[in-house]
Short mmCIF file of C-alpha atoms in Angstrom, two decimals:
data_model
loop_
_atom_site.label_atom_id
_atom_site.label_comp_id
_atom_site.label_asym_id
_atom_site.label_seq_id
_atom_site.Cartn_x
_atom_site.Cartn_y
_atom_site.Cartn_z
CA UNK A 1 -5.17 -29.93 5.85
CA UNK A 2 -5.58 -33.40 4.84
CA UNK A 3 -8.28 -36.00 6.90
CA UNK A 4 -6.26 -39.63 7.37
CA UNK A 5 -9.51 -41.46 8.26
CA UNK A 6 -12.74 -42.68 6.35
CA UNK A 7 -15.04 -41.40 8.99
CA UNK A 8 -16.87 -38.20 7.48
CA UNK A 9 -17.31 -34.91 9.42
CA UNK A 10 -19.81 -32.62 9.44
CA UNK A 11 -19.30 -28.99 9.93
CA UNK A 12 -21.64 -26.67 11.06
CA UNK A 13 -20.40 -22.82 10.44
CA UNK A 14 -22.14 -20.72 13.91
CA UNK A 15 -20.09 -17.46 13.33
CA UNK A 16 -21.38 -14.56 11.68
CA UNK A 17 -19.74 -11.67 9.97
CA UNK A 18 -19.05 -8.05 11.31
CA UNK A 19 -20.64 -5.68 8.52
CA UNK A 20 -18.33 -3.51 9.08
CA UNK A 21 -14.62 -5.52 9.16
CA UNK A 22 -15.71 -8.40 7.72
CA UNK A 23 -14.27 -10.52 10.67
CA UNK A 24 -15.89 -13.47 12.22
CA UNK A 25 -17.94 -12.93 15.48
CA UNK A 26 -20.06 -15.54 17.76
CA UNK A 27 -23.60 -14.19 18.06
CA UNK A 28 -23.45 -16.46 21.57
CA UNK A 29 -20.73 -14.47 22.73
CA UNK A 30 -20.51 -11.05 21.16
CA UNK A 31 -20.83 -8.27 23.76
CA UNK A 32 -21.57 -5.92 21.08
CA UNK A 33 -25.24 -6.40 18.26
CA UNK A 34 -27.75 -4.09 16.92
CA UNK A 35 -31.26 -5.19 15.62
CA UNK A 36 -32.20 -3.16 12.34
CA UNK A 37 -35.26 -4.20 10.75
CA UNK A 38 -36.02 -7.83 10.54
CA UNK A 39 -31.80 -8.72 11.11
CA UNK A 40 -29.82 -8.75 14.59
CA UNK A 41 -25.81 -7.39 13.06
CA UNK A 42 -22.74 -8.62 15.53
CA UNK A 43 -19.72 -6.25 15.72
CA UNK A 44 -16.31 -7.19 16.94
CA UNK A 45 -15.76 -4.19 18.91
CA UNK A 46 -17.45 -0.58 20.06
CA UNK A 47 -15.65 1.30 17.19
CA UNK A 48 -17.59 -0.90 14.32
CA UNK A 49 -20.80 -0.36 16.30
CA UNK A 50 -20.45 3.17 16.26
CA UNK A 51 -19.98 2.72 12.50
CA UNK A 52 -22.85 0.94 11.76
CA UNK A 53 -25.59 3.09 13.69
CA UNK A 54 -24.17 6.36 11.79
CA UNK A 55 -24.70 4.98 8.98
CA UNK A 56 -25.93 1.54 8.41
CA UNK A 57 -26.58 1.99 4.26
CA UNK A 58 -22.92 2.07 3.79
CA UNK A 59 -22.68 -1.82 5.35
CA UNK A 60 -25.74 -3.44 4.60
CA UNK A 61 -26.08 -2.75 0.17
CA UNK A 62 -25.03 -6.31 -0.75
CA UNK A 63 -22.50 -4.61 -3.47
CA UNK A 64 -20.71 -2.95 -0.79
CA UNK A 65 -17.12 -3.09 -0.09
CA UNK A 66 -16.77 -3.48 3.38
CA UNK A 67 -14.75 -0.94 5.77
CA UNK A 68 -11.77 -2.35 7.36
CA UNK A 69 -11.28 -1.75 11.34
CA UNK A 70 -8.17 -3.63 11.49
CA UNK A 71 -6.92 -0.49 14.34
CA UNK A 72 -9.71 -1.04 17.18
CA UNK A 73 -9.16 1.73 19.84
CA UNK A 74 -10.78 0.74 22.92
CA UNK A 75 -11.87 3.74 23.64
CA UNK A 76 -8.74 5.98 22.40
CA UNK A 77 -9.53 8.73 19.46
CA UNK A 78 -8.47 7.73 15.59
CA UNK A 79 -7.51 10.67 13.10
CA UNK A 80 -10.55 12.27 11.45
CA UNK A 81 -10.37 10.42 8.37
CA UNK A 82 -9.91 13.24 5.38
CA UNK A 83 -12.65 13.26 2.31
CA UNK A 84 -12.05 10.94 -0.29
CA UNK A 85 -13.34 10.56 -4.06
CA UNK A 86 -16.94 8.54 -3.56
CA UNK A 87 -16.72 6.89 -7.21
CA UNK A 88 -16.77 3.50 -7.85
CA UNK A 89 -16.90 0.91 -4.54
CA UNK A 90 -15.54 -2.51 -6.91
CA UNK A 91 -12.39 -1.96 -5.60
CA UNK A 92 -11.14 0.03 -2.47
CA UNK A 93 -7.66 1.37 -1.81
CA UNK A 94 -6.37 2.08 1.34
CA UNK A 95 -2.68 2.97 3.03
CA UNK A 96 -1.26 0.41 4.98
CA UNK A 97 -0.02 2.97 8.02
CA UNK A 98 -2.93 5.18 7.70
CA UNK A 99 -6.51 2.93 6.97
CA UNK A 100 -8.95 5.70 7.48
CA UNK A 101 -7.54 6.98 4.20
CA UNK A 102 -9.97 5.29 1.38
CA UNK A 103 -10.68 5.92 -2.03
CA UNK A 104 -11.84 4.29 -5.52
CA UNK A 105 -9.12 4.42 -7.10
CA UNK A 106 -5.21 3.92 -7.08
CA UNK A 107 -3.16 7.08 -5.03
CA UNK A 108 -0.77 8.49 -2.91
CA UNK A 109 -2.05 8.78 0.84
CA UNK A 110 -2.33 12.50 1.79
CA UNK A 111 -1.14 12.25 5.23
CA UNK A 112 2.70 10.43 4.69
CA UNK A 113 2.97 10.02 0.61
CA UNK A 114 2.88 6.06 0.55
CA UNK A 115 1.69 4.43 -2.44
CA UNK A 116 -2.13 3.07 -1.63
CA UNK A 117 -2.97 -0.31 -1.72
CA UNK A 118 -6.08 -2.48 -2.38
CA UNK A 119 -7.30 -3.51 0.94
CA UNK A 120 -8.75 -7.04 0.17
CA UNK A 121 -5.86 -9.22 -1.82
CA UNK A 122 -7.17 -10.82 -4.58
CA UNK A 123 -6.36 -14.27 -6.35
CA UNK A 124 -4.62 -12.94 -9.27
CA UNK A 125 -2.23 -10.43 -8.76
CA UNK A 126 -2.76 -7.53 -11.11
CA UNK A 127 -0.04 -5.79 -12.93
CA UNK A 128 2.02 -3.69 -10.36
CA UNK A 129 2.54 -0.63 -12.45
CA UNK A 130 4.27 1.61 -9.73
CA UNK A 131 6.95 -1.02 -9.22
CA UNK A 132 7.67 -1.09 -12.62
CA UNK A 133 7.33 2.69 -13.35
CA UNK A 134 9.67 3.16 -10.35
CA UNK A 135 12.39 1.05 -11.30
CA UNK A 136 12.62 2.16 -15.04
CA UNK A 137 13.51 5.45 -13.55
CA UNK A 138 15.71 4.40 -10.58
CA UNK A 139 17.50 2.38 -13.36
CA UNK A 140 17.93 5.80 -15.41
CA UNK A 141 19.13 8.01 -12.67
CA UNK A 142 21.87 5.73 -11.94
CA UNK A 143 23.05 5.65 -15.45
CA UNK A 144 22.82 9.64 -15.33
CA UNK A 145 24.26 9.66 -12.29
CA UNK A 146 27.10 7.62 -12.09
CA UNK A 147 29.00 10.92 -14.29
CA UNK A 148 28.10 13.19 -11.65
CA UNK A 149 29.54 10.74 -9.30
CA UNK A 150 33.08 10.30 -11.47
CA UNK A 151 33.55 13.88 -11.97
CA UNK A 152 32.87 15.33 -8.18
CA UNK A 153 34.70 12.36 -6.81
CA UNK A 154 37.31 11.98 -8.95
CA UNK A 155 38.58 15.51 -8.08
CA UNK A 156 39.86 14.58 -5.23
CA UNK A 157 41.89 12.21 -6.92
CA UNK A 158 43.05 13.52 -9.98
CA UNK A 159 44.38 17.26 -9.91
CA UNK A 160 43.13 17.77 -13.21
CA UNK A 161 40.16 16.73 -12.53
CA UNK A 162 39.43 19.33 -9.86
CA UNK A 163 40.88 21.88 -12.43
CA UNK A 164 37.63 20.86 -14.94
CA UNK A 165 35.49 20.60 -12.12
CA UNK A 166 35.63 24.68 -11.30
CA UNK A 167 35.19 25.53 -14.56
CA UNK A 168 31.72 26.83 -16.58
CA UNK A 169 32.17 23.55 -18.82
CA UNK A 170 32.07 21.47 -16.43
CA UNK A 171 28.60 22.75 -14.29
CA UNK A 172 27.24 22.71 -18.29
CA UNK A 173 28.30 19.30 -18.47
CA UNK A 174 26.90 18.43 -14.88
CA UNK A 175 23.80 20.53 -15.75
CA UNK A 176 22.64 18.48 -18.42
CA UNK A 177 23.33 15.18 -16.84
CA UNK A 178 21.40 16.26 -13.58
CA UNK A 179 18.24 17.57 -15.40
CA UNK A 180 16.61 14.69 -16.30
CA UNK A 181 17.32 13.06 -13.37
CA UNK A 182 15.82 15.30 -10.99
CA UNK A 183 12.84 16.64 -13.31
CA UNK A 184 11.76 13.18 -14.85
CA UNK A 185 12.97 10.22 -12.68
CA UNK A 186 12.09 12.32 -9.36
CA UNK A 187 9.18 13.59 -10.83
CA UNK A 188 7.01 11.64 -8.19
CA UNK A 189 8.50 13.10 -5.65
CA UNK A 190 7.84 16.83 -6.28
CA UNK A 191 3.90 15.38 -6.83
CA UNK A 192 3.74 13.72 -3.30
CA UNK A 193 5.96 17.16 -2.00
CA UNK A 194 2.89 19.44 -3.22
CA UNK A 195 0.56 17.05 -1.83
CA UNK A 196 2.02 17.24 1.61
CA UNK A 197 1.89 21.20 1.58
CA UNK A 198 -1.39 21.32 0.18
CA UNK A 199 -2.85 18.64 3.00
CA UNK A 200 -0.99 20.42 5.59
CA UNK A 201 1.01 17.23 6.66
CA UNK A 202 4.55 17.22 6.27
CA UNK A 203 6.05 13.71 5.83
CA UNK A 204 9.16 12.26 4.00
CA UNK A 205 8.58 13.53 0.62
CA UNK A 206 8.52 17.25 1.76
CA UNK A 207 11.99 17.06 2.98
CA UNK A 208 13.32 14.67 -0.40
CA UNK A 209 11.71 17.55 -2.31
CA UNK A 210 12.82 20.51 -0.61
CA UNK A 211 16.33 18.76 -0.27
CA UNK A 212 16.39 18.14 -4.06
CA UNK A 213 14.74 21.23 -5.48
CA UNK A 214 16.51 23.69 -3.09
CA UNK A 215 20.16 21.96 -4.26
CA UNK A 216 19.20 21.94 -7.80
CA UNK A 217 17.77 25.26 -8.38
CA UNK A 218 20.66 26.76 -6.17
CA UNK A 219 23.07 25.09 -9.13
CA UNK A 220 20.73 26.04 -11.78
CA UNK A 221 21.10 29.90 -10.69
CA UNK A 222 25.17 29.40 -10.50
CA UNK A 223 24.93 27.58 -13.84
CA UNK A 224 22.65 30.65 -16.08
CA UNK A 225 22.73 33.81 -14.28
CA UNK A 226 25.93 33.78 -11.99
CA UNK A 227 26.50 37.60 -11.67
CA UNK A 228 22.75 37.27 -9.29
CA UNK A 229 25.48 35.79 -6.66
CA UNK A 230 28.20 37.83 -7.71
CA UNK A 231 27.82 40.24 -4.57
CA UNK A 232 27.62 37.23 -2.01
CA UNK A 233 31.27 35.50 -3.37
CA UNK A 234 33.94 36.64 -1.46
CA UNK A 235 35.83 36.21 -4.91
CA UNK A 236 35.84 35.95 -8.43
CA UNK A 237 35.92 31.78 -8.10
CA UNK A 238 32.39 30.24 -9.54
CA UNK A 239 30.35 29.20 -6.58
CA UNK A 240 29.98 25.45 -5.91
CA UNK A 241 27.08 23.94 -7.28
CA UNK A 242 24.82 21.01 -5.65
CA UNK A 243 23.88 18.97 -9.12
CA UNK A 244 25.62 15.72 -7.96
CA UNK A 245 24.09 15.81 -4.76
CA UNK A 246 20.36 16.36 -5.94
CA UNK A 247 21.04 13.74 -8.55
CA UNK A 248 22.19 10.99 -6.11
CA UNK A 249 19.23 12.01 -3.77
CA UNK A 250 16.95 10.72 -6.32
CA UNK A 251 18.98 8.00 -6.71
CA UNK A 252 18.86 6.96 -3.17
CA UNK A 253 15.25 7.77 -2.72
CA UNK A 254 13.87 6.15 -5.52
CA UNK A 255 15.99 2.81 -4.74
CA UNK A 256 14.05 2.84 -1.21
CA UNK A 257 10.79 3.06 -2.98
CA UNK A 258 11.60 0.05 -5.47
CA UNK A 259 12.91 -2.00 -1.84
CA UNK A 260 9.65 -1.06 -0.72
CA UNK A 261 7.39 -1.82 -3.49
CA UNK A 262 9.14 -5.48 -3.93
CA UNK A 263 8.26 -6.01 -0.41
CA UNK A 264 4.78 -4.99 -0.50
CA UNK A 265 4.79 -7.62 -3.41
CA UNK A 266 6.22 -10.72 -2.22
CA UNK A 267 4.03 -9.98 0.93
CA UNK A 268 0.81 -9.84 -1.50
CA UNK A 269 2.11 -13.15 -2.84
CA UNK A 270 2.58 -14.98 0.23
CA UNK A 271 -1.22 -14.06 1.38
CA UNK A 272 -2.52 -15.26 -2.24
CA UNK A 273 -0.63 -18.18 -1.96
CA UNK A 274 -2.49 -18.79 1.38
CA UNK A 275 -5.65 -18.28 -0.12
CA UNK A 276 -5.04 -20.86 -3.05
CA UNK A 277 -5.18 -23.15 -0.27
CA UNK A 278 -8.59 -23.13 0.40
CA UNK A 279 -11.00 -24.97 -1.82
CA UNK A 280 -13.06 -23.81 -4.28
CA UNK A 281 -16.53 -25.70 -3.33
CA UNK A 282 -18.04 -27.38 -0.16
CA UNK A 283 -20.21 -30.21 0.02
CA UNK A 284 -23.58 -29.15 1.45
CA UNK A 285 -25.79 -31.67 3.39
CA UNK A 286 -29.43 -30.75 2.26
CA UNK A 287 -32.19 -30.94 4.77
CA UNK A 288 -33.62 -34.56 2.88
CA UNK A 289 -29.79 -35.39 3.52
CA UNK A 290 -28.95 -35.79 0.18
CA UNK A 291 -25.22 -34.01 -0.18
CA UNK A 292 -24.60 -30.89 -3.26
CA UNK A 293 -21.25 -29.25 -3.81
CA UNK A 294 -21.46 -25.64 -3.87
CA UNK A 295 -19.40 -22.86 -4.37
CA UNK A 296 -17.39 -22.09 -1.43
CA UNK A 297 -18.51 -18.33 -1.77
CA UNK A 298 -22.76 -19.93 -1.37
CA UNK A 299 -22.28 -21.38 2.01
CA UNK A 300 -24.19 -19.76 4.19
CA UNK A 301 -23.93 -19.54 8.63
CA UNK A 302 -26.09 -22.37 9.76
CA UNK A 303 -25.15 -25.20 6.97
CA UNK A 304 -24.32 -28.55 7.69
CA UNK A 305 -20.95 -29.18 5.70
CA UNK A 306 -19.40 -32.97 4.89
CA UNK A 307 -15.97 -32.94 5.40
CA UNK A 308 -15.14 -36.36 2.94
CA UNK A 309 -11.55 -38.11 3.37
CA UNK A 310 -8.62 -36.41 2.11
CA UNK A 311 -10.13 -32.82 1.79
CA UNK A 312 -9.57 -29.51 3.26
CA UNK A 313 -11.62 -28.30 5.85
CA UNK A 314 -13.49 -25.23 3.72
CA UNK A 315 -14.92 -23.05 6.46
CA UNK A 316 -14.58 -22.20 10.17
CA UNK A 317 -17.43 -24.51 11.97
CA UNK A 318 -18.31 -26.75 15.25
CA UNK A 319 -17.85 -30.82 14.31
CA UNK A 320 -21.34 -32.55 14.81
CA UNK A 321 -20.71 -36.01 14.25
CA UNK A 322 -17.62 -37.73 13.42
CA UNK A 323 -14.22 -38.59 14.17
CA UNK A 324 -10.66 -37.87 12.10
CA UNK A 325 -7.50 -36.64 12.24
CA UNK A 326 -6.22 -33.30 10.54
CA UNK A 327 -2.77 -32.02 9.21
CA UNK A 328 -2.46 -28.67 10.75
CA UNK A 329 0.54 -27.33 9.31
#
């Protein structure tokens, strides 16, 4: 936002912040505040109020991370949030479809299997090592896969293809191409699957891993100990086996994840780039009126801000004195 004019502005910030969300509130119009000690707190709604009085330590140690009550209910019940790891508060991960879930450290959410994610965006974008992790092995089980693909395909194209396809060779061959596939690359997958049956929540991941292990397995049995079916076959052919379809499974699933993860990226980049917009320091009109640039993060509700020509407005504020015109893109 640029100013056109020479006349300066001064900006006085009247909005406090909810301890709880961190969003703004006007202590002249807030309908909800408690008064702890020697400070009157402003909430944004009932359900960060009810936060606060059970327990108003969590939201008022200045090292804090703040809670995030981006869902407000107005008056409809939220999941009971499930017990988390209480280590470290410096950074705070959360699930984007599920926010009551919050922990320490990096995860899976326990309720549908999603990756967690840090729930304040920071400047610099660290290393996403899930995206990369992900597509290393979603570029491996297409390489293994592709095969599996030629030789269950193909044989309904070539005859002699469907010849190799029935014989012990070629569920050897399909065997070994399958393995890592389903064991390494969808590896994360089984973890999230045993999460979902240990939490009691069924989500995506305990159908891809029930899908994948029950199809592989089945094959596996064909593949080593065939005479354990031999009483079900209604003849001496080998039993069809399933590699080709747990193997593109993966495939399919873990291509979703890397869509996904991209996503979640270039959306993380678009809200830093946002915040590179704002400026770094504010000028500060001191009560002698003499004018100080300080750190954006120092100004405090109350202070009288100059707004000089050609600079971005830093804060939310009323205008006291003044006139200008402002870019609002």
């Amino acid at each position: 936002m640029q100013h056109q004019h020479d006349m300066p502005i001064e900006v006085n910030t009247n909005k406090v912040k909810d301890p709880v969300c961190g969003m703004n509130v006007d202590p002249a119009t807030a309908k909800y505040n408690h008064h702890l000690g020697d400070t009157d707190y402003y909430f944004c709604g009932q359900r960060c109020l009810d936060k606060f009085k059970a327990s108003p330590g969590d939201y008022t140690r200045p090292a804090k991370v703040r809670a995030s009550c981006c869902q407000h209910d107005h008056g409809h019940e939220k999941p009971t949030p499930l017990a988390v790891d209480t280590g470290s508060m410096d950074m705070i991960y959360t699930c984007p479809m599920h926010p009551q879930i919050r922990q320490p450290k990096p995860g899976n959410c326990p309720i549908c299997g999603m990756a967690l994610e840090p729930d304040k965006v920071s400047l610099n974008a660290p290393p996403d090592h899930e995206l990369t992790d992900m597509t290393r092995r979603l570029w491996i089980s297409a390489i293994l896969s592709l095969p599996l693909l030629v030789i269950n395909m193909g044989a309904h194209i070539w005859p002699g293809m469907h010849s190799f396809l029935m014989t012990p060779a070629s569920a050897w061959l399909q065997l070994l191409l399958a393995t890592p596939v389903v064991l390494w690359c969808g590896w994360p997958f089984f973890e999230r699957f045993w999460q979902s049956l240990k939490n009691k929540s069924p989500n995506m991941f305990t159908l891809v891993g029930m899908g994948i292990g029950v199809a592989y397995i089945y094959s596996l049995i064909v593949t080593l100990v065939p005479q354990l079916l031999a009483g079900l076959m209604a003849s001496d052919a080998m039993p069809q086996i399933y590699f080709e379809p747990a193997a593109v499974i993966t495939v399919l699933v873990l291509l979703g994840q890397v869509m996904e993860l991209k996503a979640r990226a270039q959306t993380g980049n678009a809200i830093r780039a946002l915040l590179k917009l704002a400026p770094d320091t504010a000028c500060k009109i001191n009560a002698d009126g003499s004018e100080q640039d300080i750190p954006l993060s120092q100004v405090q509700v109350g202070d009288a801000l100059r707004v000089r020509p050609g600079e971005k407005i830093p804060v939310d504020g009323v205008v006291l004195e003044g006139a200008s015109s402002v870019d609002n893109p």
